[in-house]
GROMACS .gro file of C-alpha atoms in nm:
model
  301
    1UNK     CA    1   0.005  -9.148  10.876
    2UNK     CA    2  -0.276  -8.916  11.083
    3UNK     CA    3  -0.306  -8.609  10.838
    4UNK     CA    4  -0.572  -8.341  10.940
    5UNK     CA    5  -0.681  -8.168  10.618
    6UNK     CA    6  -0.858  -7.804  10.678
    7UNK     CA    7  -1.082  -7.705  10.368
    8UNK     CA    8  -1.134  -8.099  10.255
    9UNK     CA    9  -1.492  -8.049  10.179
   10UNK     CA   10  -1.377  -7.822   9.915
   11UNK     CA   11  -1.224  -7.814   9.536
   12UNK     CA   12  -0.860  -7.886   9.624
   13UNK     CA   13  -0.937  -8.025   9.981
   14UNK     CA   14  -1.166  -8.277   9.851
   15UNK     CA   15  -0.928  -8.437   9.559
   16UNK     CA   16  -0.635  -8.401   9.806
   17UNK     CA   17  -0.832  -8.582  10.091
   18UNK     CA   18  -0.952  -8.893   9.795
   19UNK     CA   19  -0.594  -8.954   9.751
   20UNK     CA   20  -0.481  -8.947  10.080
   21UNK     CA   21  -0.745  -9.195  10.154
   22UNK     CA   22  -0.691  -9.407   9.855
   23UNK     CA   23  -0.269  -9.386   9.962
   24UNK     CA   24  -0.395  -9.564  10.298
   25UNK     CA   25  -0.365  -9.261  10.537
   26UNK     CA   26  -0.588  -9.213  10.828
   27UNK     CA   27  -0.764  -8.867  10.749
   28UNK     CA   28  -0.970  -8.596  10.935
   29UNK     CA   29  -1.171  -8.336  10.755
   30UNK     CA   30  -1.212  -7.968  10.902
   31UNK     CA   31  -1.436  -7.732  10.705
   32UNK     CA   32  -1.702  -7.456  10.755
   33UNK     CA   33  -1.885  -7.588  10.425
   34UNK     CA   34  -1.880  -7.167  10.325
   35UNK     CA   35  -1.779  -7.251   9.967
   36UNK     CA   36  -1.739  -7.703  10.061
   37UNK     CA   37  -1.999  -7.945  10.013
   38UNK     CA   38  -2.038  -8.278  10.257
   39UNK     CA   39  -2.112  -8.475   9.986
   40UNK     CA   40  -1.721  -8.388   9.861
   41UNK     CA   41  -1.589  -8.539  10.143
   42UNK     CA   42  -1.456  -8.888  10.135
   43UNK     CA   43  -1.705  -9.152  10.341
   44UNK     CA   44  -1.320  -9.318  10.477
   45UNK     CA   45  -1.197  -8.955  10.627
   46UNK     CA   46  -1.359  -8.821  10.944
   47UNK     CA   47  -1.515  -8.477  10.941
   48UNK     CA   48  -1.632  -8.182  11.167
   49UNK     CA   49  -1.830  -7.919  11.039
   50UNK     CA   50  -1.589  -7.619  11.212
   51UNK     CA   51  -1.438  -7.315  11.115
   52UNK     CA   52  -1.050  -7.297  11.155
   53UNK     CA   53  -1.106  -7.001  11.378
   54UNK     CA   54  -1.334  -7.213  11.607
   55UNK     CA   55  -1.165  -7.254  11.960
   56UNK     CA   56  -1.261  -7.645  11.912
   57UNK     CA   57  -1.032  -7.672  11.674
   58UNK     CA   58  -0.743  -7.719  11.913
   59UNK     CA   59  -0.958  -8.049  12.092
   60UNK     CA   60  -0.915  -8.219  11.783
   61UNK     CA   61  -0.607  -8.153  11.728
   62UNK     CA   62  -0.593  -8.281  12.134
   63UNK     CA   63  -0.767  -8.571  12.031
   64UNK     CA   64  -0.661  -8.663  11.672
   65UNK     CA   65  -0.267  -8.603  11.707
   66UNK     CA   66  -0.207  -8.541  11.347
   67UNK     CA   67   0.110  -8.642  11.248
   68UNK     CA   68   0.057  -8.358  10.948
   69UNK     CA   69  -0.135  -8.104  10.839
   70UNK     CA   70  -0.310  -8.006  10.477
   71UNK     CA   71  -0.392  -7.633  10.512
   72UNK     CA   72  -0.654  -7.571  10.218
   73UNK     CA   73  -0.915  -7.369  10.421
   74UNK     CA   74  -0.922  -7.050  10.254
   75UNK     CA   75  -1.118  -6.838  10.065
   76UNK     CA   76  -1.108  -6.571   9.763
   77UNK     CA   77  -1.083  -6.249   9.927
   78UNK     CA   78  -1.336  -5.973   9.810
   79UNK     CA   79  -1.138  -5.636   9.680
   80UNK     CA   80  -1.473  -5.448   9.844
   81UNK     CA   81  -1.465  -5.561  10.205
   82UNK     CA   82  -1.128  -5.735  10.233
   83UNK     CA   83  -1.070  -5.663  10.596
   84UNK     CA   84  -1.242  -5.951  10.750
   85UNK     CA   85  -1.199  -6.213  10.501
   86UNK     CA   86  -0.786  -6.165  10.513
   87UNK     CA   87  -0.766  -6.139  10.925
   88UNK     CA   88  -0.979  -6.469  10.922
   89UNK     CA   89  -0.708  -6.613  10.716
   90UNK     CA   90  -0.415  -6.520  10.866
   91UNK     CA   91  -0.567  -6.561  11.266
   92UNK     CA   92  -0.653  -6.924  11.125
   93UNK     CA   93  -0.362  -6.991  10.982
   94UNK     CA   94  -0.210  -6.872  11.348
   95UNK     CA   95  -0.411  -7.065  11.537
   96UNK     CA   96  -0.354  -7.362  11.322
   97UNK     CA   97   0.073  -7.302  11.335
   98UNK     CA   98   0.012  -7.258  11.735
   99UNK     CA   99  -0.160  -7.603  11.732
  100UNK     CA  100   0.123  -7.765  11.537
  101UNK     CA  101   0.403  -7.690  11.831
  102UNK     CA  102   0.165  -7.758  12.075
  103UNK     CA  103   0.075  -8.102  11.982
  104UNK     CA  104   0.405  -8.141  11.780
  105UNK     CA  105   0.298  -8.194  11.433
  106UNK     CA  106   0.569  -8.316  11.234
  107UNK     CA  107   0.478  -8.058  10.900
  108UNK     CA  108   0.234  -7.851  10.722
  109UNK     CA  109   0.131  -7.835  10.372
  110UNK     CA  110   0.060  -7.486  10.315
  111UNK     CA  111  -0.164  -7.422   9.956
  112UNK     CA  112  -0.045  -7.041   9.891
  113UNK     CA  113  -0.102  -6.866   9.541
  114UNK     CA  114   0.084  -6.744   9.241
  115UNK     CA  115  -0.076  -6.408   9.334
  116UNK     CA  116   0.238  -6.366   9.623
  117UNK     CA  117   0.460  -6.222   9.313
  118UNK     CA  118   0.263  -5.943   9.161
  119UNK     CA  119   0.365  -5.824   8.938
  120UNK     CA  120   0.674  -5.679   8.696
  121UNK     CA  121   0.878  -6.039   8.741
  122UNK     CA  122   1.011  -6.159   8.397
  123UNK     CA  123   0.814  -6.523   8.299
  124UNK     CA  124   0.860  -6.792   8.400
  125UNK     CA  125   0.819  -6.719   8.730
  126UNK     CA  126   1.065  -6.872   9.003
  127UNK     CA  127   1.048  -6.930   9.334
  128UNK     CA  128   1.361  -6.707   9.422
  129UNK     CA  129   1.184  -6.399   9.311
  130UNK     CA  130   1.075  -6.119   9.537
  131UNK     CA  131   0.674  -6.116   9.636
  132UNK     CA  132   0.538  -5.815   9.615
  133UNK     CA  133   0.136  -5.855   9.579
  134UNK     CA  134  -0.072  -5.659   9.387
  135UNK     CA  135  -0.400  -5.858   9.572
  136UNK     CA  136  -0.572  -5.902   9.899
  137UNK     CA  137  -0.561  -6.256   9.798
  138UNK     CA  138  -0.187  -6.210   9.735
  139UNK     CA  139  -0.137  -6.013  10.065
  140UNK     CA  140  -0.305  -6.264  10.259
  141UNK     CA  141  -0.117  -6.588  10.134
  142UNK     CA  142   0.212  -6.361  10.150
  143UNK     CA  143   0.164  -6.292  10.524
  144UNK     CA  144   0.076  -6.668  10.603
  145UNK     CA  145   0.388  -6.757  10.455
  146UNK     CA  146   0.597  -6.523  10.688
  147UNK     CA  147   0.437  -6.677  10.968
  148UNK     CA  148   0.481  -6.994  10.870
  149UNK     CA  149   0.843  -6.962  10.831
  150UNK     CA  150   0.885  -6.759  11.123
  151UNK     CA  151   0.743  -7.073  11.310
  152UNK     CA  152   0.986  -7.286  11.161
  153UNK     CA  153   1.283  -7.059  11.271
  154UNK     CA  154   1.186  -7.063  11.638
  155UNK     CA  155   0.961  -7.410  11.640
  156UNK     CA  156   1.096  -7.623  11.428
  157UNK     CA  157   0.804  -7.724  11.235
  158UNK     CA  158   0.880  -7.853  10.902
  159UNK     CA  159   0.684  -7.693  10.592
  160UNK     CA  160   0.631  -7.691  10.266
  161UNK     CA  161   0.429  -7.416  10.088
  162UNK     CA  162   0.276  -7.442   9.756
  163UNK     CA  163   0.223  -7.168   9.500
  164UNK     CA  164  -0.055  -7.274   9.291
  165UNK     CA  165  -0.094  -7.152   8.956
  166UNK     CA  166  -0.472  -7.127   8.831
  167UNK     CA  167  -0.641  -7.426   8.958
  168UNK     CA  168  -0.952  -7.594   8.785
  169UNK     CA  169  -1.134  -7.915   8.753
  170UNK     CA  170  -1.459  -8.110   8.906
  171UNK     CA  171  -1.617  -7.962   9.191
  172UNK     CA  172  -1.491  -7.604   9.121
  173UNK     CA  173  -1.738  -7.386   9.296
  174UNK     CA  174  -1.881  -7.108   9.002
  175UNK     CA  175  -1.818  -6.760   9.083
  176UNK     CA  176  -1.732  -6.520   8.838
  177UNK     CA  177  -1.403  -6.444   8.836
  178UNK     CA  178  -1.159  -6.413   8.508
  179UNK     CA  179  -1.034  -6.738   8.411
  180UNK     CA  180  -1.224  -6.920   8.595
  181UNK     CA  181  -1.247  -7.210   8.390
  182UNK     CA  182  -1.574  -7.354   8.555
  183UNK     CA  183  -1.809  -7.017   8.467
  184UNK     CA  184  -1.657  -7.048   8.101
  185UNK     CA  185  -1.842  -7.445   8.083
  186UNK     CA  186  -2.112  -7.347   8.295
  187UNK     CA  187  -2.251  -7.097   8.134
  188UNK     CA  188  -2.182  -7.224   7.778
  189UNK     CA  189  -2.336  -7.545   7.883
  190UNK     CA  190  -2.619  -7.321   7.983
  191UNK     CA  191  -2.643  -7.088   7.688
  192UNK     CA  192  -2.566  -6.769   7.920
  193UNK     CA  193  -2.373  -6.446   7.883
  194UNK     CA  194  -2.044  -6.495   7.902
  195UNK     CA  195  -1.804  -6.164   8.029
  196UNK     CA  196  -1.425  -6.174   7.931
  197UNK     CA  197  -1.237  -5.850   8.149
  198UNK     CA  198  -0.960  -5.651   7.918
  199UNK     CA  199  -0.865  -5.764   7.587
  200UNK     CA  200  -0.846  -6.150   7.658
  201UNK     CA  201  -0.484  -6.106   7.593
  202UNK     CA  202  -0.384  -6.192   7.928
  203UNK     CA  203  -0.192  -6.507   7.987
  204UNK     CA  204  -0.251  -6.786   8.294
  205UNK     CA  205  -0.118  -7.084   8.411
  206UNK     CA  206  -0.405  -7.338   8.430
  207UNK     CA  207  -0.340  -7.618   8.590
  208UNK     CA  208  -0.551  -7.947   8.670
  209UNK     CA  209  -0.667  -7.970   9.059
  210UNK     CA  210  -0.628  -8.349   9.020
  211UNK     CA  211  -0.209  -8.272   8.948
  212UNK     CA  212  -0.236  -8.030   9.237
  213UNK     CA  213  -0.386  -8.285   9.506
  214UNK     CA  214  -0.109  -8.519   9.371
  215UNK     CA  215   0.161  -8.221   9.488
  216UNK     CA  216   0.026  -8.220   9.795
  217UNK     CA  217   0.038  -8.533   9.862
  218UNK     CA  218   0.401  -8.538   9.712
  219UNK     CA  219   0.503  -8.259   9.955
  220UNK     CA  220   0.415  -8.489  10.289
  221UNK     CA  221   0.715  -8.663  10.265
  222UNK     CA  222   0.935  -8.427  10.026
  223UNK     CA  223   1.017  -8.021   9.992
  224UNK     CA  224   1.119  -7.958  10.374
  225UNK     CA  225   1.110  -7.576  10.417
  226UNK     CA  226   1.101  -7.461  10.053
  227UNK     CA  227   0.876  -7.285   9.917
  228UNK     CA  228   0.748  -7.466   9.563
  229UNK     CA  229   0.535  -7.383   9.257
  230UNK     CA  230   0.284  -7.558   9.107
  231UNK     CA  231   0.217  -7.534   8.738
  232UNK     CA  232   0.200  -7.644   8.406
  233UNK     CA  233   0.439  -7.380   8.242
  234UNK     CA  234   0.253  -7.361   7.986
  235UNK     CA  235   0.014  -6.980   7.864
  236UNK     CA  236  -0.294  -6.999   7.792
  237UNK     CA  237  -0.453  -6.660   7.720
  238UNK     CA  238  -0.839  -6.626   7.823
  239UNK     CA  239  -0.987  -6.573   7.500
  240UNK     CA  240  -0.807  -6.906   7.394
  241UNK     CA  241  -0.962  -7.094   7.716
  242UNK     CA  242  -1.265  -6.968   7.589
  243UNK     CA  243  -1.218  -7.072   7.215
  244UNK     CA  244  -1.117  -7.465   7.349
  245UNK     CA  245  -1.438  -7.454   7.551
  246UNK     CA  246  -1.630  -7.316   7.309
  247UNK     CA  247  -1.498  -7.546   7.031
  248UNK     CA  248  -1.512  -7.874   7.321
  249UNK     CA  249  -1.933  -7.810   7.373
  250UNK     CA  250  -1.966  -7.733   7.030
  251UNK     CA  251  -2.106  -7.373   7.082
  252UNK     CA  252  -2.146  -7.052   6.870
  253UNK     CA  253  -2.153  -6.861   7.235
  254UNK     CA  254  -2.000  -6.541   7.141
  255UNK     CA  255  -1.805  -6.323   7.499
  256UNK     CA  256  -1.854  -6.002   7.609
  257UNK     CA  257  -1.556  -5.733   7.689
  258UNK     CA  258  -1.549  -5.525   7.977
  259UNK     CA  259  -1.293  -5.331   8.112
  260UNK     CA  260  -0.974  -5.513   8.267
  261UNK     CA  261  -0.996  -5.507   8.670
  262UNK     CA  262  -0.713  -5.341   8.852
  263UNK     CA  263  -0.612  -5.642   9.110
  264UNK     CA  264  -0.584  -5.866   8.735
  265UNK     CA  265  -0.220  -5.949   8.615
  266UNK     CA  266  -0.180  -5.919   8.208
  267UNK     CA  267   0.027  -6.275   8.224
  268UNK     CA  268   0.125  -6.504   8.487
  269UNK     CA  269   0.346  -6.843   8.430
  270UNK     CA  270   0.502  -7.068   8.661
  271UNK     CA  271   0.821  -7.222   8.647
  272UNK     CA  272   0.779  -7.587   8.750
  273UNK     CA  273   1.139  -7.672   8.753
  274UNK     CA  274   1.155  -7.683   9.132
  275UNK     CA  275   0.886  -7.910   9.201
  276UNK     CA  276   1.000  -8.163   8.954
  277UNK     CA  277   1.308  -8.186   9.104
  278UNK     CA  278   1.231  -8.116   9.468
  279UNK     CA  279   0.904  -8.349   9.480
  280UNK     CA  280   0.943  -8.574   9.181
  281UNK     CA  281   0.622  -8.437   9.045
  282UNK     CA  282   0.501  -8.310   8.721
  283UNK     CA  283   0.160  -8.201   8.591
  284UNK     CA  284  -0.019  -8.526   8.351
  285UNK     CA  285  -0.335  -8.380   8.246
  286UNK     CA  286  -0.314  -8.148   7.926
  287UNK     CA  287  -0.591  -7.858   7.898
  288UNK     CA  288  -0.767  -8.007   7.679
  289UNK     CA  289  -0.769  -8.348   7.917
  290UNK     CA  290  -0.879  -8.190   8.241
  291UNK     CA  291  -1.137  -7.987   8.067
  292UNK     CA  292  -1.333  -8.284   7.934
  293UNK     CA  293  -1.313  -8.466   8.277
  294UNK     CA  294  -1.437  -8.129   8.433
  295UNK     CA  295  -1.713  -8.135   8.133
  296UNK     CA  296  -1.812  -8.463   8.234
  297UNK     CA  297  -1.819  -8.375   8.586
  298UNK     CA  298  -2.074  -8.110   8.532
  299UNK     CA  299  -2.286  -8.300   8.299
  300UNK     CA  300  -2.287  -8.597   8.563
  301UNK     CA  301  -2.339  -8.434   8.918
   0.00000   0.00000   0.00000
């Protein structure tokens, strides 16, 4: 099978694009390498250094004929100057759909966020409940959604979308953002301040990016037109992430509080019901397992 993967230079993009490679499909690699790396991508997949935006775009799709397509290009959308950031999503995620009916692709994989909900849902959270972001990030994924569903209605092209919960593992790009797992190892690893927002009370979903290339991957063949989360269903609260890692690299490394940020959620949890029924998939790495292969990745560039 032809899949064209957008983002596979990046975190998720990259693992997703190993495995399609390693399941024997033929694979082509879009990024803008804002937040990717080349040396991520997978020597059998093909790759253009192009935004999703970029009008050239559509001559690959011309000249590849995808049969699918893995959309992973995205980017964390900052609270201060969101207005660019989001309309580059959502045009790109357009332009991409447009593409699709044009050179009848049979589905997309669409990587949304658990940030669609918002907040004030009881936990677990299911896929039948309302989305009411509380995020640009949120807002952004929300509106690609509608659009993708909206081109289903009147196009007929098959999707499925994937709400990830808090994704982590190798090749995690380090920015400092609560939870992120990656600055936590980093910067004990490094001996460096480390800044925990609010109490450390709050809950998250973490789940392994190796189990979340394996949904994708799943979702190719399985999940026509639903929408499906991806998570462990299990809490983990921050200042316990921190303890593991902590207690993992043997450090004495000691956090610092600041005041909780207004776009945070106290708890998030997936339900993962759907997707284990739906796409016969299930997460396999425990915490403690994918943060020792992301320890080792760090320690072994």
């Amino acid at each position: 099978m032809k899949v064209l993967v957008t983002g596979g230079a990046g975190f998720i993009g990259s693992h997703t694009v190993d495995l399609l490679v390693d399941s024997g499909h033929d694979v082509f690699v879009i990024d803008n390498l804002s937040t990717g790396r080349k040396e991520n991508i997978n020597p059998k997949a093909s790759f253009l250094h192009l935004d999703v935006n970029n009008k050239e775009v559509e001559q690959l799709f011309c000249n590849f004929r995808p049969d699918g397509l893995i959309h992973l290009a995205a980017k964390e959308v900052s609270p201060g100057n969101p207005f660019k950031e989001v309309m580059d999503h959502i045009t790109g995620t357009i332009r991409l759909l447009s593409y699709c009916d044009k050179y009848s692709v049979k589905k997309i994989i669409f990587a949304s966020s658990a940030e669609v909900y918002g907040g004030n849902h009881p936990l677990p959270l299911h896929e039948s409940l309302s989305s009411s972001p509380i995020s640009y990030n949120g807002v952004s994924k929300f509106t690609c959604e509608c659009y993708i569903s909206l081109f289903q209605q009147y196009k007929k092209i098959r999707y499925t979308i994937l709400r990830y919960a808090k994704v982590y593992g190798p090749r995690q790009a380090v920015f400092a953002e609560e939870g992120d797992v990656t600055v936590f190892l980093n910067n004990i690893m490094e001996n460096k301040p480390i800044t925990i927002y609010g109490t450390g009370e709050q809950t998250m979903d973490f789940i392994y990016v190796k189990d979340v290339a394996k949904a994708n991957i799943a979702a190719i063949t399985k999940g026509d037109n639903e929408i499906i989360n991806i998570g462990t269903e299990l809490s983990t609260s921050i200042n316990q992430l921190f303890h593991i890692c902590n207690g993992i690299l043997k450090s004495n490394l000691v956090p610092k509080y600041e005041s909780a940020k207004v776009e945070d959620l106290p708890h998030f949890l997936l339900s993962n019901s759907k997707a284990r029924k739906v796409l016969g998939w299930k997460p396999s790495y425990t915490l403690e397992e994918g943060l020792m292969e992301t320890i080792y990745s760090l320690l072994n560039p």
